[in-house]
PDB file of C-alpha atoms in Angstrom:
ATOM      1  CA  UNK A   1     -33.360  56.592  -2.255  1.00  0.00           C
ATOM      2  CA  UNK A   2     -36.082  58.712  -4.046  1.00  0.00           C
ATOM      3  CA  UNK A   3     -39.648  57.573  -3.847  1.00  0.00           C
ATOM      4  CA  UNK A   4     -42.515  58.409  -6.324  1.00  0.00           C
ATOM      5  CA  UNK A   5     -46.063  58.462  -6.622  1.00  0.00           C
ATOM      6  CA  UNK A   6     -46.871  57.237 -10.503  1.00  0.00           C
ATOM      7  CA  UNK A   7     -50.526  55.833 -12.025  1.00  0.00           C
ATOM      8  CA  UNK A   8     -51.385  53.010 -13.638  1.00  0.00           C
ATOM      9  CA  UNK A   9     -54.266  52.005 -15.547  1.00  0.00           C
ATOM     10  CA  UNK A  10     -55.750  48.814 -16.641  1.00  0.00           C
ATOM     11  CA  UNK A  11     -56.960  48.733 -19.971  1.00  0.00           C
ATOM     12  CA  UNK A  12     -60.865  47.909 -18.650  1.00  0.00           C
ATOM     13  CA  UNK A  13     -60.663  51.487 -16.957  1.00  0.00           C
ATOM     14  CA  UNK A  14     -58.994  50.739 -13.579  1.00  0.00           C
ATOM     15  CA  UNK A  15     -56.867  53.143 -12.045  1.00  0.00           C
ATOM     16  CA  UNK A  16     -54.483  53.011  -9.374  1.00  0.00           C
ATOM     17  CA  UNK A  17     -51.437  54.743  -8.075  1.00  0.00           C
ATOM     18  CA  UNK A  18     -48.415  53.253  -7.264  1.00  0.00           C
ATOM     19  CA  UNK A  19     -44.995  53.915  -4.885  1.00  0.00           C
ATOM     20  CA  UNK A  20     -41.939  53.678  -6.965  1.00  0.00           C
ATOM     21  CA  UNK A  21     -39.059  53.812  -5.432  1.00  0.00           C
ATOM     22  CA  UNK A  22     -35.665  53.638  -6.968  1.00  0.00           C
ATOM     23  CA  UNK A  23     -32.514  52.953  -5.260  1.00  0.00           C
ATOM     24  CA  UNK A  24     -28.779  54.095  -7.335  1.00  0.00           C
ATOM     25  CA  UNK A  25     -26.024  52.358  -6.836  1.00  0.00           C
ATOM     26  CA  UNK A  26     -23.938  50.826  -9.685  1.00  0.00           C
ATOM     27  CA  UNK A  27     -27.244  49.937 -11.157  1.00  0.00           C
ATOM     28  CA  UNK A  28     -30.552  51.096 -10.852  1.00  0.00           C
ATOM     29  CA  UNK A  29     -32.740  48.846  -8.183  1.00  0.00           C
ATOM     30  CA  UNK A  30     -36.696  50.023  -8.285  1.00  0.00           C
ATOM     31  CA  UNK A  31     -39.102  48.658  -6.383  1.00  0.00           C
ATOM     32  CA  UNK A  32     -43.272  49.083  -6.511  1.00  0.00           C
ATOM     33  CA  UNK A  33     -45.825  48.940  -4.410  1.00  0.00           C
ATOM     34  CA  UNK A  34     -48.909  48.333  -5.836  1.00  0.00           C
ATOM     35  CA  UNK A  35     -52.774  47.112  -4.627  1.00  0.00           C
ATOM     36  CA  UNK A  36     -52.893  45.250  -7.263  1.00  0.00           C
ATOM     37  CA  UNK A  37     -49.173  43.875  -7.824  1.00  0.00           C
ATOM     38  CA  UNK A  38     -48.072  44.002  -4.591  1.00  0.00           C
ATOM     39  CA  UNK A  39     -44.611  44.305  -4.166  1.00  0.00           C
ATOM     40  CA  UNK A  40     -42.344  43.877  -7.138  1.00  0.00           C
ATOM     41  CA  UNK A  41     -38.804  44.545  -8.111  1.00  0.00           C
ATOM     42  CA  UNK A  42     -36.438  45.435 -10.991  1.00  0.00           C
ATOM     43  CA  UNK A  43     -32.953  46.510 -11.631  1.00  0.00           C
ATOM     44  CA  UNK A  44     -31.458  47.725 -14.823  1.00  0.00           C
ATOM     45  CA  UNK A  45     -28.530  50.023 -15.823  1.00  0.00           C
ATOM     46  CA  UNK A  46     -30.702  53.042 -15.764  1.00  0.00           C
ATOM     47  CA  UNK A  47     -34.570  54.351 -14.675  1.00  0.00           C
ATOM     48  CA  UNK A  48     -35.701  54.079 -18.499  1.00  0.00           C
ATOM     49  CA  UNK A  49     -34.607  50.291 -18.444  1.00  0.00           C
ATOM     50  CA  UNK A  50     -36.092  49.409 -14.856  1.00  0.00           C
ATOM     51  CA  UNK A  51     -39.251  51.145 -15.598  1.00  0.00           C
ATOM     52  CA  UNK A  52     -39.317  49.339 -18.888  1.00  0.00           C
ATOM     53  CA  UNK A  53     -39.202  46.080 -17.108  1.00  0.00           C
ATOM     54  CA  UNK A  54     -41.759  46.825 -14.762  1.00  0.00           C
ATOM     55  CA  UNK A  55     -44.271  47.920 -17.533  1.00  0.00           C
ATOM     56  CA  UNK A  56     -43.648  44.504 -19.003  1.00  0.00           C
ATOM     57  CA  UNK A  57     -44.848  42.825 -16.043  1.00  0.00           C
ATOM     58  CA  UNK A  58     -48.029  44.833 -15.416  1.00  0.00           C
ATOM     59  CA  UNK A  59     -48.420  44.745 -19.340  1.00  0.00           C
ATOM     60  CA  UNK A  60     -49.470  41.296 -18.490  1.00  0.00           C
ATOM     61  CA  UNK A  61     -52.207  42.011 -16.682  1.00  0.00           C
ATOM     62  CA  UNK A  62     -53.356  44.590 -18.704  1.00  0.00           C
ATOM     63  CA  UNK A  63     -52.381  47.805 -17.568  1.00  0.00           C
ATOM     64  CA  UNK A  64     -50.132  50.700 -18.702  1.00  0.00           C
ATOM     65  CA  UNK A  65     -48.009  52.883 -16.827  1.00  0.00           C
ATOM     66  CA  UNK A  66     -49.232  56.364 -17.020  1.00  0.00           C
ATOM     67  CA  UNK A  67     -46.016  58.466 -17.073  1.00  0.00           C
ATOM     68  CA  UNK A  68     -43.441  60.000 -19.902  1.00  0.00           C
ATOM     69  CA  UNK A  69     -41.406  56.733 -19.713  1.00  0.00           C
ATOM     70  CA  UNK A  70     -44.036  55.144 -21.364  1.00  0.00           C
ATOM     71  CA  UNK A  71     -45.403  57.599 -24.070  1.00  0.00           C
ATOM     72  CA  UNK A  72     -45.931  56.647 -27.857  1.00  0.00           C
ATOM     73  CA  UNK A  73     -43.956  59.946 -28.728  1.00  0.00           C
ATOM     74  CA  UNK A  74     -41.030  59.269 -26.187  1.00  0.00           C
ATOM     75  CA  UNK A  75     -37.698  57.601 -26.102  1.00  0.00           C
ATOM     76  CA  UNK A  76     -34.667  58.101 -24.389  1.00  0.00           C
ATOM     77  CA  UNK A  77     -31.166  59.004 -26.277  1.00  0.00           C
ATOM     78  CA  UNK A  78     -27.931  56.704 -25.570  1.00  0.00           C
ATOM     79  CA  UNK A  79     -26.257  59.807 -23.587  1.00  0.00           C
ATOM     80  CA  UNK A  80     -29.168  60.322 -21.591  1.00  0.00           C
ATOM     81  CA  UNK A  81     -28.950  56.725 -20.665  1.00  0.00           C
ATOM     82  CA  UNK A  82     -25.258  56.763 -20.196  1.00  0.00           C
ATOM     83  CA  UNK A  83     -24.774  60.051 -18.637  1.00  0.00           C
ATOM     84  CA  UNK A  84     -27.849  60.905 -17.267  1.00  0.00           C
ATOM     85  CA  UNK A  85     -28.872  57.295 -16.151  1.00  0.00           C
ATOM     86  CA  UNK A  86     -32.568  57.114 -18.232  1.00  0.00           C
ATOM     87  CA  UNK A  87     -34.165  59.692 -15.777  1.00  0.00           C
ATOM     88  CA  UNK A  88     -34.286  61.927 -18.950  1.00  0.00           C
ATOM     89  CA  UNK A  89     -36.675  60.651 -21.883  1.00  0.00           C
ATOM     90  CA  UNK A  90     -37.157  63.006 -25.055  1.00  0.00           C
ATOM     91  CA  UNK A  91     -40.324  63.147 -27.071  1.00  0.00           C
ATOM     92  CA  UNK A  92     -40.309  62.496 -30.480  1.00  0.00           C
ATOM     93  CA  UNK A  93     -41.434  64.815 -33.326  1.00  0.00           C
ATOM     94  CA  UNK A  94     -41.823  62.915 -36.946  1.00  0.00           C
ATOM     95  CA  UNK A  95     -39.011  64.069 -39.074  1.00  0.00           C
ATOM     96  CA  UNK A  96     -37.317  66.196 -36.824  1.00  0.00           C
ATOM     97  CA  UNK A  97     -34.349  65.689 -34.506  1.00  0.00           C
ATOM     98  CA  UNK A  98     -34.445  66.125 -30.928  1.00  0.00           C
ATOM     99  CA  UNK A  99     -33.471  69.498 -29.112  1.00  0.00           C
ATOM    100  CA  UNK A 100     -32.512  69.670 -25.347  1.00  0.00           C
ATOM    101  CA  UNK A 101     -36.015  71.165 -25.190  1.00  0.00           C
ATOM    102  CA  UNK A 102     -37.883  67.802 -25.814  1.00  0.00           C
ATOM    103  CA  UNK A 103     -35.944  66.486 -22.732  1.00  0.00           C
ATOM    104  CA  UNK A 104     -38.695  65.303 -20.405  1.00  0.00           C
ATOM    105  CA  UNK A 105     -38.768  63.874 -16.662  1.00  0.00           C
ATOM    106  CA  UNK A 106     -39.830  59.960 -17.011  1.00  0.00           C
ATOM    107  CA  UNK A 107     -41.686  60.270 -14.256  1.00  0.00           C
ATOM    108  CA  UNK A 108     -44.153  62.916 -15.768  1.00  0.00           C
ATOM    109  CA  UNK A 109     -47.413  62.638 -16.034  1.00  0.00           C
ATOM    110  CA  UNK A 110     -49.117  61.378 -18.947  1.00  0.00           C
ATOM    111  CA  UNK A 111     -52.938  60.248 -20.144  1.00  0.00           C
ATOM    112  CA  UNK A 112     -53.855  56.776 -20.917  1.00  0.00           C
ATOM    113  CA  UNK A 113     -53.963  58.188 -24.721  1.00  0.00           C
ATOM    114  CA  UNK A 114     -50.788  59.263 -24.610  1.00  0.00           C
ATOM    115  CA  UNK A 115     -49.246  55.750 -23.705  1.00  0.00           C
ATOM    116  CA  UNK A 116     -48.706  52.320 -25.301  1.00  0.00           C
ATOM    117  CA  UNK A 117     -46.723  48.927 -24.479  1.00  0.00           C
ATOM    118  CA  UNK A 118     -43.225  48.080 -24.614  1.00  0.00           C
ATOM    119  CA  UNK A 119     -43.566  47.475 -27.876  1.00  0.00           C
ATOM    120  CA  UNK A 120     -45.450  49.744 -29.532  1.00  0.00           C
ATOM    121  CA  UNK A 121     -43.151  52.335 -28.100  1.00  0.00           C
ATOM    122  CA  UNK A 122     -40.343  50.599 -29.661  1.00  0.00           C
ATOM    123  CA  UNK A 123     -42.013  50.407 -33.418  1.00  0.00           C
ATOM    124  CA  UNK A 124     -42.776  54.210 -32.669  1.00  0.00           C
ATOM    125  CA  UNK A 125     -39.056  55.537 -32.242  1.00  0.00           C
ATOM    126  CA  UNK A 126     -38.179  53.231 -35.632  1.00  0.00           C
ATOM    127  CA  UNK A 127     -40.616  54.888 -37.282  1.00  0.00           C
ATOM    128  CA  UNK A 128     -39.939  57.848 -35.697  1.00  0.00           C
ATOM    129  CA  UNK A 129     -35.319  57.401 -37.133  1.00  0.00           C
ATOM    130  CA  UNK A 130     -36.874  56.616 -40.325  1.00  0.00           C
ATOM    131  CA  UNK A 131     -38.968  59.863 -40.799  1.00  0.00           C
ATOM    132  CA  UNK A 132     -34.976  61.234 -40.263  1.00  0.00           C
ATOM    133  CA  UNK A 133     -33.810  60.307 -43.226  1.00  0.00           C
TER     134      UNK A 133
END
């Protein structure tokens, strides 16, 4: 069991921190305490996955989860999920390929300029395998 202290931000200018605490097994079980949320759950195959989930939720409401999981710039690899379980997330450089130096903790800290919603992170690692080719 590993807990975590990790921000979150509505999009009005409230700021909070939450207690994240994930739980490994087979799968990956986390669980948040928040002011505002309360206590919630989540479990996915890795961290990137169960965070993702969780920044769905509060997405609802408004507010963004102010680590490296959820950067515009960041997305995890398939062997980082698979071997490393999502706690890895690299961050993207436009027409470049990722290096073992872009490898980031999820859990790092990042501004409320630096992140975005599920989706936008999504449509910025397309964009990010087109500006491969």
């Amino acid at each position: 069991m590993n807990i975590y202290s990790v921000a979150i931000a509505s999009l009005k200018g409230a700021e909070e921190t939450c207690e994240i605490e994930f739980v490994r097994d087979v799968s990956v079980k986390l669980t948040v305490k928040s002011q505002h949320f309360g206590i919630i759950s989540f479990v996915d195959d890795n961290w990137f996955g169960a965070l993702s989930k969780f920044r769905l939720r509060i997405e609802q409401d408004g507010y963004l989860l102010l680590c490296n999981a959820a950067r515009k710039d960041a997305y995890p690899s398939r062997m980082a999920l698979e071997m490393g379980g999502g706690r890895k997330i690299y961050l993207l450089h436009t027409g470049t390929q990722t290096r073992r130096e872009d490898l980031v903790d999820v859990l790092g800290v990042a501004s409320i300029d630096q992140v975005c919603t599920v989706e936008e992170q999504r449509f910025g690692y397309e964009n990010w395998l087109r500006s491969l080719k």
